[in-house]
Amino acid sequence: MANKTLTQWMVRPRKPFYKQPWYWGVVGVGGFLLFKPKGAKAALVKSGPVSKEEAAAAIHKEYPRAFPALSMAIVDTALSVGAHPYDLANLIHFESARTFSAQKENISCKRRNGPDSGYCAVGLIQFLPSTAAGLFGMKRETVNPKGADKPKVYSFAQKKAAYDRMSGYTELQQMRYVKEFLKRQTRRSPNRKLDTPYKVAMAVFWPSAINKDPDWKFPASVPRDNEGIYTPR
């Protein structure tokens, strides 16, 4: 398989829709969104006022596995964190390996580490067990292997419980935690605005890279778990 970057994996080459550099903003009347293409071609979405319902319908048309209620939840979640709805839809498409399934597992990680390692991710945005534990409000209870003076970490039992709980949710139930996770990312720094496709992608895939150069190289663990991905661009 040829090497691919994260952006190339996220964009389906035969579809020009998500390659468009969109401007967007919220119009203060009637709950409308304003999507205005920078270039002459507008692909699947018209320029001018687009309602939330129209945006959700466009997502569902592009990605049929994002059923209508899920597509609307994606729109609502994106707007609540200052992101473009289509960027979030595209990200979930990538993270869930095109399935839009809350039960999607990282198979390559499981093959390498075992089915109950406590390391592997699951769900719409591939929640790590430790991330899920944090979203569920669990308290870290295990001494940090790096030293007793370091913050405590989640135990294997906690991570396993968090993984099982997250994987047991429906897509709509899991979107609640997608929203909370993204909100936490924006609260970590005033510069962590999710106003570009790159920042939306990095908020989930590798949060510390949100403000890094798109050609920054990921650590070796990234292409190991995500075949062929070496840089964000």
mmCIF file of N, CA and C in Angstrom, residues 110-204:
data_model
loop_
_atom_site.group_PDB
_atom_site.id
_atom_site.type_symbol
_atom_site.label_atom_id
_atom_site.label_comp_id
_atom_site.label_asym_id
_atom_site.label_seq_id
_atom_site.Cartn_x
_atom_site.Cartn_y
_atom_site.Cartn_z
ATOM 1 N N LYS A 110 -5.441 -3.954 18.100
ATOM 2 C CA LYS A 110 -5.846 -5.168 18.827
ATOM 3 C C LYS A 110 -5.008 -6.371 18.420
ATOM 4 N N ARG A 111 -4.667 -6.459 17.152
ATOM 5 C CA ARG A 111 -3.832 -7.562 16.693
ATOM 6 C C ARG A 111 -2.449 -7.515 17.326
ATOM 7 N N ARG A 112 -1.935 -6.309 17.507
ATOM 8 C CA ARG A 112 -0.588 -6.176 18.054
ATOM 9 C C ARG A 112 -0.559 -6.295 19.573
ATOM 10 N N ASN A 113 -1.558 -5.722 20.229
ATOM 11 C CA ASN A 113 -1.536 -5.657 21.698
ATOM 12 C C ASN A 113 -2.463 -6.648 22.394
ATOM 13 N N GLY A 114 -3.326 -7.303 21.625
ATOM 14 C CA GLY A 114 -4.262 -8.225 22.246
ATOM 15 C C GLY A 114 -5.617 -7.570 22.434
ATOM 16 N N PRO A 115 -6.682 -8.353 22.494
ATOM 17 C CA PRO A 115 -8.036 -7.806 22.563
ATOM 18 C C PRO A 115 -8.360 -7.064 23.853
ATOM 19 N N ASP A 116 -7.634 -7.343 24.913
ATOM 20 C CA ASP A 116 -7.920 -6.699 26.205
ATOM 21 C C ASP A 116 -6.701 -5.966 26.754
ATOM 22 N N SER A 117 -6.009 -5.256 25.864
ATOM 23 C CA SER A 117 -4.765 -4.602 26.281
ATOM 24 C C SER A 117 -5.006 -3.333 27.076
ATOM 25 N N GLY A 118 -6.143 -2.696 26.867
ATOM 26 C CA GLY A 118 -6.386 -1.407 27.511
ATOM 27 C C GLY A 118 -5.789 -0.248 26.749
ATOM 28 N N TYR A 119 -5.203 -0.524 25.563
ATOM 29 C CA TYR A 119 -4.564 0.524 24.773
ATOM 30 C C TYR A 119 -5.397 0.951 23.564
ATOM 31 N N CYS A 120 -6.277 0.080 23.080
ATOM 32 C CA CYS A 120 -6.880 0.280 21.766
ATOM 33 C C CYS A 120 -8.171 1.096 21.821
ATOM 34 N N ALA A 121 -8.448 1.755 20.692
ATOM 35 C CA ALA A 121 -9.543 2.715 20.618
ATOM 36 C C ALA A 121 -10.798 2.104 20.011
ATOM 37 N N VAL A 122 -11.916 2.800 20.235
ATOM 38 C CA VAL A 122 -13.203 2.318 19.735
ATOM 39 C C VAL A 122 -14.123 3.501 19.469
ATOM 40 N N GLY A 123 -15.041 3.327 18.515
ATOM 41 C CA GLY A 123 -16.109 4.301 18.356
ATOM 42 C C GLY A 123 -15.961 5.291 17.220
ATOM 43 N N LEU A 124 -16.862 6.269 17.208
ATOM 44 C CA LEU A 124 -16.957 7.239 16.132
ATOM 45 C C LEU A 124 -15.680 8.038 15.935
ATOM 46 N N ILE A 125 -15.044 8.445 17.023
ATOM 47 C CA ILE A 125 -13.778 9.167 16.911
ATOM 48 C C ILE A 125 -12.643 8.384 17.554
ATOM 49 N N GLN A 126 -12.831 7.075 17.689
ATOM 50 C CA GLN A 126 -11.804 6.186 18.229
ATOM 51 C C GLN A 126 -11.334 6.662 19.613
ATOM 52 N N PHE A 127 -12.241 6.584 20.561
ATOM 53 C CA PHE A 127 -11.933 6.937 21.945
ATOM 54 C C PHE A 127 -10.935 5.932 22.521
ATOM 55 N N LEU A 128 -9.837 6.417 23.047
ATOM 56 C CA LEU A 128 -8.934 5.551 23.801
ATOM 57 C C LEU A 128 -9.595 5.203 25.137
ATOM 58 N N PRO A 129 -9.292 4.043 25.702
ATOM 59 C CA PRO A 129 -9.890 3.673 26.989
ATOM 60 C C PRO A 129 -9.654 4.720 28.075
ATOM 61 N N SER A 130 -8.443 5.275 28.122
ATOM 62 C CA SER A 130 -8.144 6.281 29.140
ATOM 63 C C SER A 130 -8.932 7.568 28.900
ATOM 64 N N THR A 131 -9.127 7.917 27.626
ATOM 65 C CA THR A 131 -9.934 9.093 27.288
ATOM 66 C C THR A 131 -11.380 8.874 27.700
ATOM 67 N N ALA A 132 -11.907 7.692 27.408
ATOM 68 C CA ALA A 132 -13.284 7.371 27.792
ATOM 69 C C ALA A 132 -13.443 7.420 29.301
ATOM 70 N N ALA A 133 -12.453 6.891 30.022
ATOM 71 C CA ALA A 133 -12.518 6.913 31.482
ATOM 72 C C ALA A 133 -12.616 8.342 31.999
ATOM 73 N N GLY A 134 -11.844 9.241 31.396
ATOM 74 C CA GLY A 134 -11.893 10.641 31.793
ATOM 75 C C GLY A 134 -13.236 11.280 31.496
ATOM 76 N N LEU A 135 -13.789 10.970 30.330
ATOM 77 C CA LEU A 135 -15.096 11.517 29.963
ATOM 78 C C LEU A 135 -16.197 10.995 30.871
ATOM 79 N N PHE A 136 -16.017 9.794 31.406
ATOM 80 C CA PHE A 136 -17.007 9.212 32.308
ATOM 81 C C PHE A 136 -16.813 9.654 33.759
ATOM 82 N N GLY A 137 -15.795 10.484 33.998
ATOM 83 C CA GLY A 137 -15.577 11.006 35.340
ATOM 84 C C GLY A 137 -14.920 10.047 36.309
ATOM 85 N N MET A 138 -14.241 9.021 35.795
ATOM 86 C CA MET A 138 -13.557 8.083 36.689
ATOM 87 C C MET A 138 -12.345 8.760 37.329
ATOM 88 N N LYS A 139 -12.038 8.360 38.557
ATOM 89 C CA LYS A 139 -10.874 8.897 39.264
ATOM 90 C C LYS A 139 -9.686 7.962 39.078
ATOM 91 N N ARG A 140 -8.557 8.541 38.736
ATOM 92 C CA ARG A 140 -7.350 7.732 38.555
ATOM 93 C C ARG A 140 -6.955 7.110 39.892
ATOM 94 N N GLU A 141 -6.708 5.807 39.888
ATOM 95 C CA GLU A 141 -6.486 5.120 41.153
ATOM 96 C C GLU A 141 -5.189 4.323 41.233
ATOM 97 N N THR A 142 -4.381 4.340 40.172
ATOM 98 C CA THR A 142 -3.171 3.518 40.137
ATOM 99 C C THR A 142 -1.926 4.390 40.152
ATOM 100 N N VAL A 143 -0.919 3.953 40.884
ATOM 101 C CA VAL A 143 0.349 4.675 40.941
ATOM 102 C C VAL A 143 0.974 4.714 39.554
ATOM 103 N N ASN A 144 1.466 5.872 39.166
ATOM 104 C CA ASN A 144 2.068 6.056 37.850
ATOM 105 C C ASN A 144 3.357 5.241 37.756
ATOM 106 N N PRO A 145 3.506 4.396 36.722
ATOM 107 C CA PRO A 145 4.728 3.604 36.581
ATOM 108 C C PRO A 145 5.980 4.451 36.385
ATOM 109 N N LYS A 146 5.800 5.725 36.042
ATOM 110 C CA LYS A 146 6.946 6.618 35.877
ATOM 111 C C LYS A 146 7.454 7.161 37.204
ATOM 112 N N GLY A 147 6.709 6.883 38.279
ATOM 113 C CA GLY A 147 7.142 7.343 39.592
ATOM 114 C C GLY A 147 5.983 7.750 40.471
ATOM 115 N N ALA A 148 6.139 7.538 41.770
ATOM 116 C CA ALA A 148 5.062 7.851 42.707
ATOM 117 C C ALA A 148 4.785 9.349 42.786
ATOM 118 N N ASP A 149 5.754 10.169 42.357
ATOM 119 C CA ASP A 149 5.571 11.617 42.399
ATOM 120 C C ASP A 149 4.789 12.127 41.188
ATOM 121 N N LYS A 150 4.505 11.241 40.252
ATOM 122 C CA LYS A 150 3.748 11.619 39.062
ATOM 123 C C LYS A 150 2.254 11.430 39.317
ATOM 124 N N PRO A 151 1.398 12.096 38.529
ATOM 125 C CA PRO A 151 -0.056 11.918 38.698
ATOM 126 C C PRO A 151 -0.460 10.458 38.527
ATOM 127 N N LYS A 152 -1.449 10.039 39.269
ATOM 128 C CA LYS A 152 -1.927 8.661 39.153
ATOM 129 C C LYS A 152 -2.533 8.422 37.774
ATOM 130 N N VAL A 153 -2.629 7.144 37.413
ATOM 131 C CA VAL A 153 -3.172 6.772 36.116
ATOM 132 C C VAL A 153 -4.372 5.844 36.304
ATOM 133 N N TYR A 154 -5.108 5.601 35.231
ATOM 134 C CA TYR A 154 -6.230 4.674 35.301
ATOM 135 C C TYR A 154 -5.722 3.240 35.350
ATOM 136 N N SER A 155 -6.372 2.425 36.144
ATOM 137 C CA SER A 155 -6.013 1.015 36.220
ATOM 138 C C SER A 155 -6.500 0.286 34.975
ATOM 139 N N PHE A 156 -5.984 -0.908 34.764
ATOM 140 C CA PHE A 156 -6.443 -1.710 33.634
ATOM 141 C C PHE A 156 -7.937 -1.966 33.742
ATOM 142 N N ALA A 157 -8.412 -2.261 34.944
ATOM 143 C CA ALA A 157 -9.835 -2.541 35.147
ATOM 144 C C ALA A 157 -10.683 -1.328 34.779
ATOM 145 N N GLN A 158 -10.219 -0.132 35.138
ATOM 146 C CA GLN A 158 -10.956 1.079 34.797
ATOM 147 C C GLN A 158 -11.008 1.282 33.285
ATOM 148 N N LYS A 159 -9.876 1.091 32.624
ATOM 149 C CA LYS A 159 -9.834 1.278 31.172
ATOM 150 C C LYS A 159 -10.689 0.245 30.460
ATOM 151 N N LYS A 160 -10.662 -0.977 30.944
ATOM 152 C CA LYS A 160 -11.484 -2.028 30.335
ATOM 153 C C LYS A 160 -12.971 -1.694 30.509
ATOM 154 N N ALA A 161 -13.345 -1.220 31.704
ATOM 155 C CA ALA A 161 -14.734 -0.859 31.960
ATOM 156 C C ALA A 161 -15.160 0.309 31.082
ATOM 157 N N ALA A 162 -14.271 1.293 30.916
ATOM 158 C CA ALA A 162 -14.582 2.459 30.084
ATOM 159 C C ALA A 162 -14.722 2.051 28.620
ATOM 160 N N TYR A 163 -13.852 1.177 28.165
ATOM 161 C CA TYR A 163 -13.908 0.691 26.785
ATOM 162 C C TYR A 163 -15.232 -0.031 26.532
ATOM 163 N N ASP A 164 -15.584 -0.925 27.442
ATOM 164 C CA ASP A 164 -16.821 -1.693 27.279
ATOM 165 C C ASP A 164 -18.044 -0.785 27.310
ATOM 166 N N ARG A 165 -18.008 0.217 28.179
ATOM 167 C CA ARG A 165 -19.142 1.133 28.276
ATOM 168 C C ARG A 165 -19.278 1.960 27.005
ATOM 169 N N MET A 166 -18.161 2.511 26.513
ATOM 170 C CA MET A 166 -18.222 3.341 25.312
ATOM 171 C C MET A 166 -18.661 2.526 24.109
ATOM 172 N N SER A 167 -18.146 1.315 23.964
ATOM 173 C CA SER A 167 -18.493 0.482 22.817
ATOM 174 C C SER A 167 -19.935 -0.021 22.882
ATOM 175 N N GLY A 168 -20.552 0.091 24.043
ATOM 176 C CA GLY A 168 -21.934 -0.341 24.193
ATOM 177 C C GLY A 168 -22.951 0.723 23.832
ATOM 178 N N TYR A 169 -22.481 1.936 23.594
ATOM 179 C CA TYR A 169 -23.396 3.024 23.252
ATOM 180 C C TYR A 169 -23.806 2.991 21.777
ATOM 181 N N THR A 170 -24.957 3.554 21.498
ATOM 182 C CA THR A 170 -25.372 3.771 20.116
ATOM 183 C C THR A 170 -24.623 4.987 19.573
ATOM 184 N N GLU A 171 -24.729 5.195 18.276
ATOM 185 C CA GLU A 171 -24.060 6.343 17.664
ATOM 186 C C GLU A 171 -24.568 7.659 18.257
ATOM 187 N N LEU A 172 -25.865 7.790 18.441
ATOM 188 C CA LEU A 172 -26.405 9.034 18.978
ATOM 189 C C LEU A 172 -25.981 9.239 20.426
ATOM 190 N N GLN A 173 -25.930 8.178 21.208
ATOM 191 C CA GLN A 173 -25.462 8.296 22.588
ATOM 192 C C GLN A 173 -23.990 8.698 22.618
ATOM 193 N N GLN A 174 -23.214 8.135 21.710
ATOM 194 C CA GLN A 174 -21.782 8.430 21.697
ATOM 195 C C GLN A 174 -21.491 9.863 21.268
ATOM 196 N N MET A 175 -22.372 10.461 20.478
ATOM 197 C CA MET A 175 -22.144 11.836 20.042
ATOM 198 C C MET A 175 -22.092 12.799 21.215
ATOM 199 N N ARG A 176 -22.751 12.466 22.310
ATOM 200 C CA ARG A 176 -22.662 13.298 23.521
ATOM 201 C C ARG A 176 -21.213 13.407 23.977
ATOM 202 N N TYR A 177 -20.478 12.319 23.869
ATOM 203 C CA TYR A 177 -19.088 12.303 24.322
ATOM 204 C C TYR A 177 -18.143 12.865 23.265
ATOM 205 N N VAL A 178 -18.543 12.786 22.001
ATOM 206 C CA VAL A 178 -17.792 13.475 20.960
ATOM 207 C C VAL A 178 -17.813 14.975 21.247
ATOM 208 N N LYS A 179 -19.001 15.496 21.567
ATOM 209 C CA LYS A 179 -19.133 16.920 21.885
ATOM 210 C C LYS A 179 -18.311 17.305 23.106
ATOM 211 N N GLU A 180 -18.407 16.519 24.165
ATOM 212 C CA GLU A 180 -17.668 16.837 25.386
ATOM 213 C C GLU A 180 -16.172 16.782 25.155
ATOM 214 N N PHE A 181 -15.714 15.794 24.397
ATOM 215 C CA PHE A 181 -14.285 15.687 24.110
ATOM 216 C C PHE A 181 -13.794 16.912 23.351
ATOM 217 N N LEU A 182 -14.515 17.326 22.314
ATOM 218 C CA LEU A 182 -14.096 18.478 21.528
ATOM 219 C C LEU A 182 -14.146 19.767 22.340
ATOM 220 N N LYS A 183 -15.142 19.886 23.214
ATOM 221 C CA LYS A 183 -15.204 21.073 24.068
ATOM 222 C C LYS A 183 -13.994 21.140 24.989
ATOM 223 N N ARG A 184 -13.588 20.012 25.505
ATOM 224 C CA ARG A 184 -12.414 19.993 26.379
ATOM 225 C C ARG A 184 -11.159 20.408 25.621
ATOM 226 N N GLN A 185 -11.075 20.016 24.363
ATOM 227 C CA GLN A 185 -9.912 20.402 23.567
ATOM 228 C C GLN A 185 -9.863 21.909 23.367
ATOM 229 N N THR A 186 -10.997 22.530 23.121
ATOM 230 C CA THR A 186 -11.005 23.977 22.912
ATOM 231 C C THR A 186 -10.743 24.740 24.207
ATOM 232 N N ARG A 187 -11.078 24.136 25.353
ATOM 233 C CA ARG A 187 -10.857 24.822 26.637
ATOM 234 C C ARG A 187 -9.407 24.737 27.105
ATOM 235 N N ARG A 188 -8.630 23.842 26.524
ATOM 236 C CA ARG A 188 -7.256 23.659 26.993
ATOM 237 C C ARG A 188 -6.359 24.834 26.661
ATOM 238 N N SER A 189 -6.703 25.586 25.621
ATOM 239 C CA SER A 189 -5.883 26.720 25.211
ATOM 240 C C SER A 189 -6.740 27.690 24.413
ATOM 241 N N PRO A 190 -6.539 29.007 24.602
ATOM 242 C CA PRO A 190 -7.313 29.983 23.822
ATOM 243 C C PRO A 190 -7.028 29.905 22.328
ATOM 244 N N ASN A 191 -5.888 29.297 21.955
ATOM 245 C CA ASN A 191 -5.524 29.179 20.545
ATOM 246 C C ASN A 191 -6.060 27.907 19.902
ATOM 247 N N ARG A 192 -6.768 27.088 20.682
ATOM 248 C CA ARG A 192 -7.257 25.819 20.148
ATOM 249 C C ARG A 192 -8.655 25.974 19.559
ATOM 250 N N LYS A 193 -8.774 26.799 18.560
ATOM 251 C CA LYS A 193 -10.042 26.959 17.868
ATOM 252 C C LYS A 193 -10.138 25.904 16.770
ATOM 253 N N LEU A 194 -11.308 25.310 16.638
ATOM 254 C CA LEU A 194 -11.489 24.257 15.649
ATOM 255 C C LEU A 194 -12.073 24.837 14.364
ATOM 256 N N ASP A 195 -11.388 25.834 13.826
ATOM 257 C CA ASP A 195 -11.922 26.599 12.701
ATOM 258 C C ASP A 195 -11.319 26.225 11.351
ATOM 259 N N THR A 196 -10.556 25.145 11.300
ATOM 260 C CA THR A 196 -10.030 24.653 10.022
ATOM 261 C C THR A 196 -10.152 23.132 9.998
ATOM 262 N N PRO A 197 -10.186 22.536 8.804
ATOM 263 C CA PRO A 197 -10.221 21.067 8.736
ATOM 264 C C PRO A 197 -9.053 20.425 9.457
ATOM 265 N N TYR A 198 -7.878 21.037 9.350
ATOM 266 C CA TYR A 198 -6.688 20.501 10.002
ATOM 267 C C TYR A 198 -6.852 20.464 11.520
ATOM 268 N N LYS A 199 -7.349 21.549 12.105
ATOM 269 C CA LYS A 199 -7.492 21.607 13.559
ATOM 270 C C LYS A 199 -8.550 20.638 14.067
ATOM 271 N N VAL A 200 -9.627 20.489 13.304
ATOM 272 C CA VAL A 200 -10.654 19.509 13.692
ATOM 273 C C VAL A 200 -10.057 18.112 13.692
ATOM 274 N N ALA A 201 -9.290 17.802 12.666
ATOM 275 C CA ALA A 201 -8.670 16.484 12.569
ATOM 276 C C ALA A 201 -7.698 16.245 13.712
ATOM 277 N N MET A 202 -6.853 17.225 13.988
ATOM 278 C CA MET A 202 -5.835 17.041 15.023
ATOM 279 C C MET A 202 -6.432 17.023 16.425
ATOM 280 N N ALA A 203 -7.549 17.704 16.636
ATOM 281 C CA ALA A 203 -8.190 17.706 17.956
ATOM 282 C C ALA A 203 -8.490 16.296 18.412
ATOM 283 N N VAL A 204 -8.768 15.411 17.465
ATOM 284 C CA VAL A 204 -9.085 14.021 17.779
ATOM 285 C C VAL A 204 -7.893 13.106 17.549
#
